[in-house]
XYZ file of N, CA and C in Angstrom:
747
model
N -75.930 29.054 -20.693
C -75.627 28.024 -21.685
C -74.829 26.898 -21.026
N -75.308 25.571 -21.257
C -74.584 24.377 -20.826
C -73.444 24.429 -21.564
N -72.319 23.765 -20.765
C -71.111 23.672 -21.227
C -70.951 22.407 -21.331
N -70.224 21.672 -21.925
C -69.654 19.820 -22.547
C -68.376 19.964 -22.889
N -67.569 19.679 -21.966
C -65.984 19.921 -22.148
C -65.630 18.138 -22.925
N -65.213 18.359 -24.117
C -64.546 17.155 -24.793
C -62.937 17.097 -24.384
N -62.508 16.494 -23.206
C -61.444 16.585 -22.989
C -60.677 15.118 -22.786
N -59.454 15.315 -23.456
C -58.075 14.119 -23.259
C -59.197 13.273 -24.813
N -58.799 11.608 -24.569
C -58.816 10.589 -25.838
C -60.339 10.558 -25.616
N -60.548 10.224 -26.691
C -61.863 9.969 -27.586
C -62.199 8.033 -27.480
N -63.062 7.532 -26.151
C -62.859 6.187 -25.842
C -64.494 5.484 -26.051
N -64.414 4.464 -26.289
C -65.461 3.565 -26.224
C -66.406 3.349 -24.614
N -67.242 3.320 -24.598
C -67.644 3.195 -23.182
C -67.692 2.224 -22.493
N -66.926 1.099 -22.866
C -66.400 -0.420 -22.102
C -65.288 -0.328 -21.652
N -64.458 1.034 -22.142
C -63.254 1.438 -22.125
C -62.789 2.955 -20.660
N -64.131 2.960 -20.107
C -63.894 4.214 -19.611
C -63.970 4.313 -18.125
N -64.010 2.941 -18.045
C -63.366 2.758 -15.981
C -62.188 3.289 -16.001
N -61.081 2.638 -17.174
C -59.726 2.236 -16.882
C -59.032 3.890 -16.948
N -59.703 4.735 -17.419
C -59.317 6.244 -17.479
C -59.725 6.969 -16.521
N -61.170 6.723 -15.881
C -61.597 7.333 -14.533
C -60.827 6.764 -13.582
N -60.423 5.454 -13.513
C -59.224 4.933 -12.534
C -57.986 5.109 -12.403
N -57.620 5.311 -13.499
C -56.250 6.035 -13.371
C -56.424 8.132 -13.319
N -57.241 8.255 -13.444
C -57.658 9.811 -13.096
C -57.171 10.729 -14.324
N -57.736 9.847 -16.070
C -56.968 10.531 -16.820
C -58.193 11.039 -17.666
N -58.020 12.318 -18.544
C -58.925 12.795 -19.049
C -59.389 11.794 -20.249
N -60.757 11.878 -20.287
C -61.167 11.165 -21.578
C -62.712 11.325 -21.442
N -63.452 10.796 -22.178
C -65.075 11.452 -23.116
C -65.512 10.228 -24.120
N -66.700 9.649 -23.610
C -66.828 8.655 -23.955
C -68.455 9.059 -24.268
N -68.890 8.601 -25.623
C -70.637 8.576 -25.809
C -71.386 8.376 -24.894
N -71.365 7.663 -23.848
C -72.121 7.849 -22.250
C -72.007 8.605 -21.766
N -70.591 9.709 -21.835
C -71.130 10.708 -21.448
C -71.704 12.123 -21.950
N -71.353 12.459 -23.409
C -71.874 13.037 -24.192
C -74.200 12.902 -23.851
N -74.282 11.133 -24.012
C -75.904 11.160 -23.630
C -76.437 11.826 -22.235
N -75.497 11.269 -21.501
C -75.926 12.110 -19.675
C -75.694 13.424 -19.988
N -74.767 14.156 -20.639
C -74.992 15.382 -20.405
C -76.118 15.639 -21.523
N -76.547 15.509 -22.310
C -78.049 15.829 -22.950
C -78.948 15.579 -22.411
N -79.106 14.752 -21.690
C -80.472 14.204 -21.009
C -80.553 15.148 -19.629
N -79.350 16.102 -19.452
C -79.773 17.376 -18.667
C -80.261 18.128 -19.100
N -80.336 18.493 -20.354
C -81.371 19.911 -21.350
C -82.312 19.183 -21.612
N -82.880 20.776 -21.970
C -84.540 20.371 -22.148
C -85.045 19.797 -23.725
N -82.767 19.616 -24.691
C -83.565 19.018 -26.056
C -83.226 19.848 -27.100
N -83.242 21.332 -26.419
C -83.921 22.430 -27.195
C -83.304 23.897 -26.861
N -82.955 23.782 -25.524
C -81.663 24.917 -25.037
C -80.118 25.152 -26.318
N -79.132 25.987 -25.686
C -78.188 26.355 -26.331
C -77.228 25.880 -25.813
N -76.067 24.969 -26.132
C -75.190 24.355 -25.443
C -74.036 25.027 -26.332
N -73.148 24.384 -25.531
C -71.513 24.679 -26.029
C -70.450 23.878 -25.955
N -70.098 23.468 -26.252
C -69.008 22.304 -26.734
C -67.428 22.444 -26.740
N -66.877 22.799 -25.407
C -65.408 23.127 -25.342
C -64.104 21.790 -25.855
N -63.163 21.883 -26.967
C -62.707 20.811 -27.519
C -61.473 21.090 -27.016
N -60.988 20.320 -26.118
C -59.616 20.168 -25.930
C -58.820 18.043 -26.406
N -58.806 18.034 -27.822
C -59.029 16.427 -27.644
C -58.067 15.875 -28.616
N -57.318 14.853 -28.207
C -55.952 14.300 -29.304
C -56.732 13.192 -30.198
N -58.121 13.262 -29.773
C -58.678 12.286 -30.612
C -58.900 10.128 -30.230
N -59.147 10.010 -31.270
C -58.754 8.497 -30.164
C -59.666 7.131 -31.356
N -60.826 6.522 -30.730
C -61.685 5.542 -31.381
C -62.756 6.684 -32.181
N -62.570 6.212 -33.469
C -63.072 6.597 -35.012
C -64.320 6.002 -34.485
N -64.818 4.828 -33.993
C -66.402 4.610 -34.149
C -66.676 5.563 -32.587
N -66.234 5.703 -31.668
C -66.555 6.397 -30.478
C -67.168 7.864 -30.513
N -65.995 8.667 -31.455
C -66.228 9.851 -32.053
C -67.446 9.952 -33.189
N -67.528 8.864 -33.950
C -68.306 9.306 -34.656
C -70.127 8.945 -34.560
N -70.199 8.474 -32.858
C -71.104 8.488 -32.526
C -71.486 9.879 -31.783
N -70.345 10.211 -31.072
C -70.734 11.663 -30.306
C -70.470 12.643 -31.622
N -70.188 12.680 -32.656
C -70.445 13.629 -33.527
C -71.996 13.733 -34.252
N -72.676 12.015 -34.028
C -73.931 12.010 -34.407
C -74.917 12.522 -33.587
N -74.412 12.023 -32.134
C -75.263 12.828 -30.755
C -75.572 14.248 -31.360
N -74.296 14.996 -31.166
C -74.257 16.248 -31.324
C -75.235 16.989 -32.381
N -74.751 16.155 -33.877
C -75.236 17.024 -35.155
C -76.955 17.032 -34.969
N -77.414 15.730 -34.229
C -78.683 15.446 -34.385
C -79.730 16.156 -32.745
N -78.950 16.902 -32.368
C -79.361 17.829 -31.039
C -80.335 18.606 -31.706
N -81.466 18.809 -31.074
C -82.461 20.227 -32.085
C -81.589 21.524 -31.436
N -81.366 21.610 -30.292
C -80.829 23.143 -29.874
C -79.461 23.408 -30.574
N -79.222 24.696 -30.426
C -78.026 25.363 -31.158
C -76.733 24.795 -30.866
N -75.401 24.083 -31.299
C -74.646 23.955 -31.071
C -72.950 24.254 -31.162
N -72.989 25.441 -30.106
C -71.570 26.126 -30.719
C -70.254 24.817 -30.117
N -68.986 25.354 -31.074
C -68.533 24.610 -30.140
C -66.966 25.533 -30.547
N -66.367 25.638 -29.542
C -65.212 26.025 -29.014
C -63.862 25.358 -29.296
N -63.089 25.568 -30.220
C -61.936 24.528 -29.596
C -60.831 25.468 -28.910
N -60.341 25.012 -27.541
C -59.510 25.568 -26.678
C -58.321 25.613 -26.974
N -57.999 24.119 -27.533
C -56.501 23.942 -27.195
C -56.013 22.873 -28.525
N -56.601 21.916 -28.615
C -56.383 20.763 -29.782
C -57.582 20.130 -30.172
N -58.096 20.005 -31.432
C -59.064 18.942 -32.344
C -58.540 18.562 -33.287
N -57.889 16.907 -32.626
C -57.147 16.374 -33.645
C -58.146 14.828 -33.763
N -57.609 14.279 -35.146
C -57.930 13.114 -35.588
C -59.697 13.307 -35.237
N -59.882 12.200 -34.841
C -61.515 12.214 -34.971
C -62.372 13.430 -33.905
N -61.425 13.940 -33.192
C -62.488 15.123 -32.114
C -62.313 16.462 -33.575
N -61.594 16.348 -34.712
C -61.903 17.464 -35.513
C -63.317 17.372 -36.229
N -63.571 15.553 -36.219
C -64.916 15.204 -36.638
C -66.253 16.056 -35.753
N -65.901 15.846 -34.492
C -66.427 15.793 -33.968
C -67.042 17.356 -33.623
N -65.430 18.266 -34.023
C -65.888 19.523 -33.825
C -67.149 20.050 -35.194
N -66.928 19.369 -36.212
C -67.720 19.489 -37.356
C -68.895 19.319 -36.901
N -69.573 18.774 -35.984
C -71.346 18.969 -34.937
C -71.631 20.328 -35.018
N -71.060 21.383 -34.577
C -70.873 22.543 -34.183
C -72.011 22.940 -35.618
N -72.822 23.963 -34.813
C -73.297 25.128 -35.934
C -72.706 26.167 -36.316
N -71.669 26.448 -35.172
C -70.922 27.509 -35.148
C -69.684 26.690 -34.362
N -68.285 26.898 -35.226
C -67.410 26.219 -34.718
C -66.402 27.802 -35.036
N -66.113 28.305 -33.232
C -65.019 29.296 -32.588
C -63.705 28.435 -31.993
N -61.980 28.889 -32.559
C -61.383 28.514 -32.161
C -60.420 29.467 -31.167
N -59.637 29.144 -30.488
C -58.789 29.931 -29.580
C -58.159 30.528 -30.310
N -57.480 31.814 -30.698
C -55.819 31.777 -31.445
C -54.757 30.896 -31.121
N -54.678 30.155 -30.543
C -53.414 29.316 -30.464
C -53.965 28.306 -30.041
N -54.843 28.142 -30.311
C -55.384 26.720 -30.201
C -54.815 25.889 -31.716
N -55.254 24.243 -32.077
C -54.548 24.007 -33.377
C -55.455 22.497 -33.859
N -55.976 22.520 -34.963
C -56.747 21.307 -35.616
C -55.529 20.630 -36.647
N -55.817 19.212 -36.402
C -55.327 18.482 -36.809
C -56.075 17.075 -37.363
N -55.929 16.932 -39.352
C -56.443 16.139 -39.724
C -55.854 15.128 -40.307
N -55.797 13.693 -40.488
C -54.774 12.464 -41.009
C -56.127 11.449 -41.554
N -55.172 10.355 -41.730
C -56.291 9.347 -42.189
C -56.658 8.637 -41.042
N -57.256 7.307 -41.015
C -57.688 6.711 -40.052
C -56.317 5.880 -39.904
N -56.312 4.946 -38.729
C -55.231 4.215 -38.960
C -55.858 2.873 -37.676
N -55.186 1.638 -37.569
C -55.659 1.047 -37.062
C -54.144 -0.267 -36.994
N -54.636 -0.949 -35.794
C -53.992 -2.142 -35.597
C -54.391 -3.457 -36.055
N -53.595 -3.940 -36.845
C -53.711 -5.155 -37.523
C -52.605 -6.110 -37.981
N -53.394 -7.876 -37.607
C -51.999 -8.832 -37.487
C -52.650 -9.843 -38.525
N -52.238 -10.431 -39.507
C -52.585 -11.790 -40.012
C -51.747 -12.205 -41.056
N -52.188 -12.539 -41.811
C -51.826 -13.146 -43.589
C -51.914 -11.664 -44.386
N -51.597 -11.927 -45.412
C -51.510 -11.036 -46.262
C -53.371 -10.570 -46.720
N -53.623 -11.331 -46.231
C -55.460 -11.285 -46.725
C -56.023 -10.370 -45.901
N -55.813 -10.944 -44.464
C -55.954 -9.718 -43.295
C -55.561 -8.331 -43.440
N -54.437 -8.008 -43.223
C -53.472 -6.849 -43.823
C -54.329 -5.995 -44.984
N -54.608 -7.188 -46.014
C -55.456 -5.915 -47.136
C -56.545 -5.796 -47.010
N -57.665 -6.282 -46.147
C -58.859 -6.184 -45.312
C -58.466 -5.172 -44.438
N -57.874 -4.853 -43.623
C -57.360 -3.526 -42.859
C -56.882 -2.880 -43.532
N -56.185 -2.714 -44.188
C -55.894 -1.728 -45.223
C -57.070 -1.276 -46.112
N -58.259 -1.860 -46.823
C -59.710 -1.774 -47.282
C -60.446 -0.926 -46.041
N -60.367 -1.300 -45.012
C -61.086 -0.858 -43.932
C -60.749 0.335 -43.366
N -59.048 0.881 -43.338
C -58.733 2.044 -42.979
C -59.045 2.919 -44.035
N -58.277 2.728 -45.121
C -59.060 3.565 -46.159
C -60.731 4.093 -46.688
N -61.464 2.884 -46.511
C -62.787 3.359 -46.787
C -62.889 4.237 -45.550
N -62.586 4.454 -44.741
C -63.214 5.143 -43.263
C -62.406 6.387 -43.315
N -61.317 6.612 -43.990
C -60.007 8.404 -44.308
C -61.240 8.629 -45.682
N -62.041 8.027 -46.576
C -62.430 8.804 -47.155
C -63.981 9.015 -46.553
N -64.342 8.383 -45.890
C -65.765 8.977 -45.027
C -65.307 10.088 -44.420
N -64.383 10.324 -43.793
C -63.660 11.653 -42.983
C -63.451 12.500 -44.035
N -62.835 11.889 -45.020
C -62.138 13.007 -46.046
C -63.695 13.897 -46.644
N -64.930 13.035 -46.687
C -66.402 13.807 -47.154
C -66.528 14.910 -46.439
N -66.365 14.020 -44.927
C -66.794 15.521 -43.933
C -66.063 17.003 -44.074
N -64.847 16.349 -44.407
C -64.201 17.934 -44.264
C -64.686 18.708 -45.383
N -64.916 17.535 -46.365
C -64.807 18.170 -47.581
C -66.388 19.458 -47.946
N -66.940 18.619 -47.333
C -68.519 19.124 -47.314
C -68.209 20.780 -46.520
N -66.955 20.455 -45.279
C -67.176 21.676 -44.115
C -66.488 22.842 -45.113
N -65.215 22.369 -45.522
C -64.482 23.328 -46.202
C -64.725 23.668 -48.103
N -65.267 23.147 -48.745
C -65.664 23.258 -49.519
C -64.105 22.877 -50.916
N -63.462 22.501 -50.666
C -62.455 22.446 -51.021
C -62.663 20.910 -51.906
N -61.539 20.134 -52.482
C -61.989 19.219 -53.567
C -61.293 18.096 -52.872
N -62.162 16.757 -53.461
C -62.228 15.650 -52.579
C -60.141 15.293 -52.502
N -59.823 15.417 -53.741
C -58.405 15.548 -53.545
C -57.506 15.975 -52.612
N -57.821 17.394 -52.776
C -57.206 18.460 -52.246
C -57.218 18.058 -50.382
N -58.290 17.832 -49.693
C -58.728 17.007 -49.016
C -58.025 15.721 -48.286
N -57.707 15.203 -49.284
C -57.197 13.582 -49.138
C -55.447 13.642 -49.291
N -55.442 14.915 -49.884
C -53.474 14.778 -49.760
C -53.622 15.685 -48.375
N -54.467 17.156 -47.739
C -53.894 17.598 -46.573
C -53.735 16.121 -45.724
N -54.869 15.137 -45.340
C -55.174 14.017 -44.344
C -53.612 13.140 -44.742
N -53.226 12.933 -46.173
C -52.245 12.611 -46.102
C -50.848 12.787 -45.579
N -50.681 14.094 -45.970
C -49.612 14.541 -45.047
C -49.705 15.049 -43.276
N -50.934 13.959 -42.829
C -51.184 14.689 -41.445
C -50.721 15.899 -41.260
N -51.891 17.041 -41.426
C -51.793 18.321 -41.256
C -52.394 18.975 -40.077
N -51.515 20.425 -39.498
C -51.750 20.859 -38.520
C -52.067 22.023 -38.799
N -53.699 22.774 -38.579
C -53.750 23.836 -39.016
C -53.833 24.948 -37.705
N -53.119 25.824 -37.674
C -53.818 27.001 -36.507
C -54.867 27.828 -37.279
N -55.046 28.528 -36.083
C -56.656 29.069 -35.789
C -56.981 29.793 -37.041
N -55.755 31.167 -37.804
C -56.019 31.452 -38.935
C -56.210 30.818 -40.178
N -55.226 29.219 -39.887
C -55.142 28.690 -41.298
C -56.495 27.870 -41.356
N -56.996 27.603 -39.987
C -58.509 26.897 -40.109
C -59.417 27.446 -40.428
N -59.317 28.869 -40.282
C -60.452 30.184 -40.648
C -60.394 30.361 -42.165
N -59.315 30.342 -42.822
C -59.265 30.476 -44.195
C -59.422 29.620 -44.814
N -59.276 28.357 -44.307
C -59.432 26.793 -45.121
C -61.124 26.591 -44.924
N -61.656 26.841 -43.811
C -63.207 27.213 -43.650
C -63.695 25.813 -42.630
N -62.804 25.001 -42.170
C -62.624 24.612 -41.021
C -63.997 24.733 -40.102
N -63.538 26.329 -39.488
C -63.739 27.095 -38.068
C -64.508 28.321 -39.114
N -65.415 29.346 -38.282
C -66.295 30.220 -38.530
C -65.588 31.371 -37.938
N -65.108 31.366 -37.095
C -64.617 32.483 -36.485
C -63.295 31.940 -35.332
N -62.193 33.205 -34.973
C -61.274 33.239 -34.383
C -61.682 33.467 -33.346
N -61.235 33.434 -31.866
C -61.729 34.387 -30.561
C -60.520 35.658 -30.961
N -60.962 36.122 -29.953
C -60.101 37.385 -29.480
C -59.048 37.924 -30.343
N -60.057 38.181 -31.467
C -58.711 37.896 -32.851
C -58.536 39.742 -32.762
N -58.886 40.426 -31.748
C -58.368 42.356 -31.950
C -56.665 41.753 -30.738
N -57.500 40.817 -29.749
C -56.267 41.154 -28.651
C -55.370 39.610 -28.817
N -55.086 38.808 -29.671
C -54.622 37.947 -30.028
C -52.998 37.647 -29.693
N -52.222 37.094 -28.997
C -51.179 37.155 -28.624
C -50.195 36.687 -30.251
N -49.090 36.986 -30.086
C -48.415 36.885 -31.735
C -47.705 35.502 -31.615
N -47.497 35.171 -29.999
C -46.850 34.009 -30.025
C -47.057 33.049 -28.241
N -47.009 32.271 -28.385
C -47.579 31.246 -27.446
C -46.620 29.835 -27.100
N -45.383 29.667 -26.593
C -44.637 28.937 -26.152
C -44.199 28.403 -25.365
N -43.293 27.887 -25.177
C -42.847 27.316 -23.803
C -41.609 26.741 -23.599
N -40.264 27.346 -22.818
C -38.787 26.518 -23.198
C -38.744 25.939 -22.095
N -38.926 24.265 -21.977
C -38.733 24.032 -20.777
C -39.658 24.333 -19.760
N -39.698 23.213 -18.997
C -40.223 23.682 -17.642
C -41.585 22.429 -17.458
N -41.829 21.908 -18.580
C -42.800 20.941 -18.541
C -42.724 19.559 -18.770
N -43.393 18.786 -17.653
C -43.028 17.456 -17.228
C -43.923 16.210 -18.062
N -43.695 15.737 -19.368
C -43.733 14.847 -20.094
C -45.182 14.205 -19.281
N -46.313 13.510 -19.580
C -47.176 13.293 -19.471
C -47.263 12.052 -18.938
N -46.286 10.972 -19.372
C -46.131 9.591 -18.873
C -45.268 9.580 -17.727
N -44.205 10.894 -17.418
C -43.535 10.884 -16.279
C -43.959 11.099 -15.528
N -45.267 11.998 -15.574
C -46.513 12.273 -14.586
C -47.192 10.863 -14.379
N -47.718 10.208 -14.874
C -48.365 8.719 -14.642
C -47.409 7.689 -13.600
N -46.307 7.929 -14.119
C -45.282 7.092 -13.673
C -45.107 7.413 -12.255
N -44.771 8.658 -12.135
C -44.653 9.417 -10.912
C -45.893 9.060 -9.735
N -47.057 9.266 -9.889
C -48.002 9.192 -9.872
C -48.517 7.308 -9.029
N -47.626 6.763 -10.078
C -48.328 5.295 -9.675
C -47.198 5.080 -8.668
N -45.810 5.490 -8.362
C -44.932 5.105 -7.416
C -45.311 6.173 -6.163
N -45.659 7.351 -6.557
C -46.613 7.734 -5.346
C -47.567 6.914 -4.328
N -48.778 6.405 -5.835
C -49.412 5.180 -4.747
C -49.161 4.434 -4.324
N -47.467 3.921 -4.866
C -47.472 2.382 -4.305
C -46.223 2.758 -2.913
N -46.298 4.018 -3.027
C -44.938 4.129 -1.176
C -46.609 4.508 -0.455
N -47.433 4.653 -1.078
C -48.196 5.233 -0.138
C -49.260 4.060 0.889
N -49.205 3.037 -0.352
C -49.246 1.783 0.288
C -48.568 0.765 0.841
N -47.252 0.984 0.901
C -46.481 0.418 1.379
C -46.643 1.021 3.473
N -46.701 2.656 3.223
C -46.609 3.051 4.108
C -48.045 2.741 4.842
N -49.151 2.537 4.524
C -50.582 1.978 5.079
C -49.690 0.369 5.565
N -49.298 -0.173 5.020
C -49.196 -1.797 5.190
C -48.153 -1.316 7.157
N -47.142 -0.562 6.857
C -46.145 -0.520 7.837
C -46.816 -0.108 9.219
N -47.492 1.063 8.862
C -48.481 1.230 9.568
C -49.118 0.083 10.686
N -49.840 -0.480 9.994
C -50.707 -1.207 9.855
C -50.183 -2.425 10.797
N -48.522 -2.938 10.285
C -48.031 -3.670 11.174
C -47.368 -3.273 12.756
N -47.567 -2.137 12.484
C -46.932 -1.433 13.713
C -47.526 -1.308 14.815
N -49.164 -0.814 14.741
C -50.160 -1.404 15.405
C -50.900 -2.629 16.132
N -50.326 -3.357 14.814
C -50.823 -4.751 15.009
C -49.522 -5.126 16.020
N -48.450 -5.051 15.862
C -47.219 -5.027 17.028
C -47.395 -4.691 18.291
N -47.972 -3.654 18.372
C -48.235 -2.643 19.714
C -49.494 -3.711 20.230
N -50.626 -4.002 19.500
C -51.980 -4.217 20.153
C -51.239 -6.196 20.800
N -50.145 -6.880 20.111
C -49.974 -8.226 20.367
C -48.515 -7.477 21.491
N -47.907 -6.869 22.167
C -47.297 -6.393 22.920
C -48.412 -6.313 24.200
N -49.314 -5.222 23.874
C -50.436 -5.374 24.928
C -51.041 -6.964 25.464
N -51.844 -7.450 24.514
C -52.121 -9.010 24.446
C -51.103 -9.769 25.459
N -49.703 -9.670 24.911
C -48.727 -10.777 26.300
C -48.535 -9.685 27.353
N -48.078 -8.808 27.526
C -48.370 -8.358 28.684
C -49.511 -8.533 30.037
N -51.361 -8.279 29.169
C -51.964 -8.278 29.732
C -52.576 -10.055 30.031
N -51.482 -11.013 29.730
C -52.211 -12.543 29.185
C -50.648 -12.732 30.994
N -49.594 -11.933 30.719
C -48.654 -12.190 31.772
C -49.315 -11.540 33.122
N -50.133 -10.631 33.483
C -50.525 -9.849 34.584
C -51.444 -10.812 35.332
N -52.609 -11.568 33.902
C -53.477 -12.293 34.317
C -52.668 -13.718 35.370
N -51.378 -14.221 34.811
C -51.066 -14.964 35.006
C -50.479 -15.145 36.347
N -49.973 -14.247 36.997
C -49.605 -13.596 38.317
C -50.378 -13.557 39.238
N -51.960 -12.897 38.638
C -52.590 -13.151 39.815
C -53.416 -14.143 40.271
N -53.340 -15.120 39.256
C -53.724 -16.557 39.188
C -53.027 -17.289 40.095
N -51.813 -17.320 39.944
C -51.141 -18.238 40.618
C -50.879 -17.919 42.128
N -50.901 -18.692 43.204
C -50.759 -18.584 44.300
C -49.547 -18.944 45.180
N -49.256 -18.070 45.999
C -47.965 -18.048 46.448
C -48.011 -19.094 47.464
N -46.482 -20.285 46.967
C -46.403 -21.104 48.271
C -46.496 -20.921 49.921
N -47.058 -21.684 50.222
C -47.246 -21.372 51.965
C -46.187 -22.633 52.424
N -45.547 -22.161 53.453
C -44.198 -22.011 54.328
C -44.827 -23.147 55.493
N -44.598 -24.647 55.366
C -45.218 -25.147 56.832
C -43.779 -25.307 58.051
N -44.232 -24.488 58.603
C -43.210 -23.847 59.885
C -42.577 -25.367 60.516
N -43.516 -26.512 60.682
C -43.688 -27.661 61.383
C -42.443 -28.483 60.382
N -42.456 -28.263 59.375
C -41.297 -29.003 58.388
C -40.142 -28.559 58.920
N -39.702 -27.560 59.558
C -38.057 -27.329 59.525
C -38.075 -28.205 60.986
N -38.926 -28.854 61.509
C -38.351 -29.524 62.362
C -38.573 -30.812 62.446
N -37.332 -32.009 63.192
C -37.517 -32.899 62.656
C -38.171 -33.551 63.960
N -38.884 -35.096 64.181
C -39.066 -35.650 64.976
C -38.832 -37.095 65.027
């Protein structure tokens, strides 16, 4: 079975140099199509979700990829399906979560600057698009369009059991050998301090190419006058001594 790891933000594909260049996870509808256009169409794939979510129209094209696949589509969530990758996990024919893995659903939300006219045009626009989301769930979990629209309200975080009972997810993994608890005190390095870290890495590392670089160029213009002074030595010819001068007549 092919595997399709949905991992890190959920990006537009005009958007997805600037994440392969900085070496950060992300999943963009270009690549959701390349990896289909490796099956035959019609095989069994699998869909591993590790995703904080990201662009609402991005996702809800790879949720259309997905739903509209003829072959079977399980899909896995590992670790996080939040905001629109929970959409996205909704593709799934069969949607398995980790035990400590955790879904997370809110409204849409978006950036917006103008007049008061603007503002309630984005405000019209975020809302119609939390209740297109609010259908999906509603359709997955069977629950009432309300009921629905206040969890998204209070951005809710469900784990693996509370997604199994809300009807979310189809099944738990390893729910005989299931750990009771899953934490961490300390010990882990903030995600932007990693970036940060990361970019002052590259930039001593280019500093140290440049030093390099002049150090050589030092050595090879050291050689240059040296070998421009050797030439010059044996160019020139040593005065000759006329013996007949030291005497006078």
């Amino acid at each position: 079975m092919k595997r399709l790891d949905i991992n890190g933000v959920v990006i537009n594909d005009d958007d997805k140099w600037f994440y392969d260049w900085t070496e950060q996870s992300a999943v963009s509808p270009k690549d959701v199509k390349d990896f289909l256009a490796k099956t035959d169409g019609k095989e069994a794939i699998q869909v591993a979700i590790n995703s904080q979510g990201g662009s609402v129209f991005a996702g809800s094209e790879i949720y259309t990829l997905l739903k509209s696949y003829q072959g079977n589509v399980e899909v896995v969530v590992t670790g996080l399906a939040a905001s629109i990758a929970s959409v996205i996990m909704m593709a799934g024919d069969t949607i398995k979560m980790s035990p400590i893995a955790q879904v997370m659903i809110h409204n849409a939300s978006m950036y917006a600057q103008g007049d008061y006219r603007d503002l309630a045009h984005a405000s019209e626009v975020s809302e119609n698009t939390s209740i297109s989301l609010a259908d999906l769930y509603q359709q997955k979990t069977g629950k009432s369009t309300d009921e629905v629209r206040e969890l998204m309200d209070k951005e809710t975080f469900f784990t693996a059991q509370r997604a199994l009972e809300i009807g979310l997810v189809d099944e738990v993994l390893f729910a005989e050998s299931a750990p009771d608890l899953a934490a961490s005190f300390g010990g882990i390095v903030s995600h932007a301090k990693l970036v940060e870290l990361k970019a002052n890495m590259e930039q001593d590392n280019q500093l140290n190419l440049l030093l390099t670089r002049f150090d050589r160029m030092e050595m090879q213009l050291n050689e240059l006058r040296k070998s421009q002074k050797e030439q010059k030595q044996q160019t020139e010819k040593p005065a000759v001594h006329d013996v007949l001068a030291d005497y006078l007549f």
